[in-house]
Every structure is written in structure tokens, then in C-alpha cells.
Coordinates of C-alpha atoms in Angstrom, one line a residue:
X5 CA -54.1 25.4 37.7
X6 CA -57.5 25.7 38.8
X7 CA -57.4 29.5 39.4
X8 CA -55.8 30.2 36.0
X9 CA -59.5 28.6 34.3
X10 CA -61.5 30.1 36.7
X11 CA -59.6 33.5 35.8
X12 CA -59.9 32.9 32.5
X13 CA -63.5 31.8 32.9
X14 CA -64.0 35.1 34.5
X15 CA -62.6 37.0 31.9
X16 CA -64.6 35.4 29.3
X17 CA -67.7 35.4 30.8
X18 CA -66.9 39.3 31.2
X19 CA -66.1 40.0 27.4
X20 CA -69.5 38.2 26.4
X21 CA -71.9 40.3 29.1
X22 CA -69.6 43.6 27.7
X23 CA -71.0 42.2 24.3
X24 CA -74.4 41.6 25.4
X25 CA -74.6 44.9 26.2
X26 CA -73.3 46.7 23.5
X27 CA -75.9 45.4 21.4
X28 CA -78.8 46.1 23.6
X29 CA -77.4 49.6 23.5
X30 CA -77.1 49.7 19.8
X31 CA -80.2 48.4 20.1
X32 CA -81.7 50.6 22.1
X33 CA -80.4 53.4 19.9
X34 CA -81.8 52.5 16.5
X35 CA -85.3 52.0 17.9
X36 CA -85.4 55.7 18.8
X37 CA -83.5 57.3 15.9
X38 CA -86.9 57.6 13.8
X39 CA -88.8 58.8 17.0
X40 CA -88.9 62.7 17.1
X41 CA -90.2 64.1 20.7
X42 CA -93.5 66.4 20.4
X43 CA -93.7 69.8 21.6
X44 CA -95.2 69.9 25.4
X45 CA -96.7 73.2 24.3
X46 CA -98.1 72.1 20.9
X47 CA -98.1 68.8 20.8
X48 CA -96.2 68.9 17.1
X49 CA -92.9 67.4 16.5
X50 CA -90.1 68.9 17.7
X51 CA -86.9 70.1 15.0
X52 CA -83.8 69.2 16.2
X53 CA -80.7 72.1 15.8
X54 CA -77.3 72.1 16.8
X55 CA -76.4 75.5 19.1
X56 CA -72.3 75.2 20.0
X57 CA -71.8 72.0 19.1
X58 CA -74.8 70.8 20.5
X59 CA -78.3 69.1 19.5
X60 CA -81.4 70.6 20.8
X61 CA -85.3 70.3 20.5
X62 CA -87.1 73.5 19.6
X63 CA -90.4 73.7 18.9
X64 CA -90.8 75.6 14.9
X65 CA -94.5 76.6 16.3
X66 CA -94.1 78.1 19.6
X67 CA -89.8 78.2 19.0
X68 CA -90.0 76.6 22.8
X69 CA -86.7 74.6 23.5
X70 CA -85.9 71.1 25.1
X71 CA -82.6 70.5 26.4
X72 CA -82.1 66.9 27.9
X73 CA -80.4 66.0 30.9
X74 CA -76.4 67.8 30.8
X75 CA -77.5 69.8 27.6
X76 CA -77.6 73.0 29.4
X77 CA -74.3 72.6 31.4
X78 CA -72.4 71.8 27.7
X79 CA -74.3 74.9 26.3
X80 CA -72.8 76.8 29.5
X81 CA -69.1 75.1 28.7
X82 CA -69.2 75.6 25.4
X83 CA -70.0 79.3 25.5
X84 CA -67.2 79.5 28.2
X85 CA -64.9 78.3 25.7
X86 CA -66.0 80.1 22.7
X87 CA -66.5 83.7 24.4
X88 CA -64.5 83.8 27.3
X89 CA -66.7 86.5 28.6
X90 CA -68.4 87.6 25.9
X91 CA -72.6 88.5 25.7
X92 CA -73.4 84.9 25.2
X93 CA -71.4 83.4 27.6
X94 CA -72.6 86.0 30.3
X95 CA -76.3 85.4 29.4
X96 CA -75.5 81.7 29.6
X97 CA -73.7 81.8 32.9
X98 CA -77.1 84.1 34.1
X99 CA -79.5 81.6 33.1
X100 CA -77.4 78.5 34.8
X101 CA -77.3 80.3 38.1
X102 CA -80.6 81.8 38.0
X103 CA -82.1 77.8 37.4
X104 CA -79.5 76.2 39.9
X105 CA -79.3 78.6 42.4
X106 CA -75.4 78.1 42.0

């Protein structure tokens, strides 16, 4: 009998830290929705664009772009999947192995 409370003690105490969390997250999210990032180059804000599907910063000064952490490998998919070959796709697939060495 014991286990079955400590299980469900577990469980519980699972659900509420799962909870916990999901609100810091939320959170987290709604303190940086008004925030845009500033250009490194000009120190302006930053426009945000969506290229295949996916959000990027470019700078409407110097048109210099920020891609966060994965961006560019979901610009590379994405092109994969939309071109299959094509100029973009190439140029994409270029770039990637020119900046990983892969």
C-alpha cells in the first residue's frame, strides 16, 4: 500500500513541477515578445521577415540578417523541400557547407 502513495506522490509532485515550468516558460516568452534585437552593425532595431516559413532579423539600414541558433539549417531544409535542386536550394546548400565545413 505504501508504494501505491509514494507512486502516486511521485506522479503528483511531477505534474505540479511540469506546471511550474510551463509558466515560467510562458513567462519567459511574454517578457521578450515586445523586445526587438538591434542591429550589430547599426545599432537600430532589427525587422523581423519570414523567408520559407521562417522568421528572421534583417537589418532595413544595412539589410544585414540574424538567423538564431537552427535558423539556417531550417532555411537549408526548407529550400530542400521547396526546390529540390533548384538555384536557391543550391545557393543554400553552398552557404551551409561553405560555414560548416560539412
Amino acid at each position: 500500500m505504501n508504494d501505491a502513495w509514494d507512486d502516486r506522490r511521485r506522479v503528483l509532485e511531477d505534474e505540479y513541477i511540469e506546471r511550474q515550468n510551463q509558466a515560467a516558460l510562458e513567462k519567459l516568452a511574454r517578457a521578450g515578445e515586445g523586445t526587438q534585437p538591434k542591429s550589430p552593425i547599426t545599432g537600430k532595431a532589427m525587422v523581423r521577415e519570414d523567408v520559407l516559413g521562417i522568421t528572421i532579423d534583417r537589418c532595413p539600414d544595412s539589410g544585414g540578417v540574424w538567423l538564431d541558433k537552427g535558423e539556417l539549417e531550417q532555411l537549408l531544409n526548407r529550400a530542400r523541400q521547396q526546390e529540390s535542386g533548384g538555384p536557391l536550394s543550391s545557393w543554400l546548400h553552398e552557404l551551409w557547407s561553405t560555414v560548416t565545413g560539412k
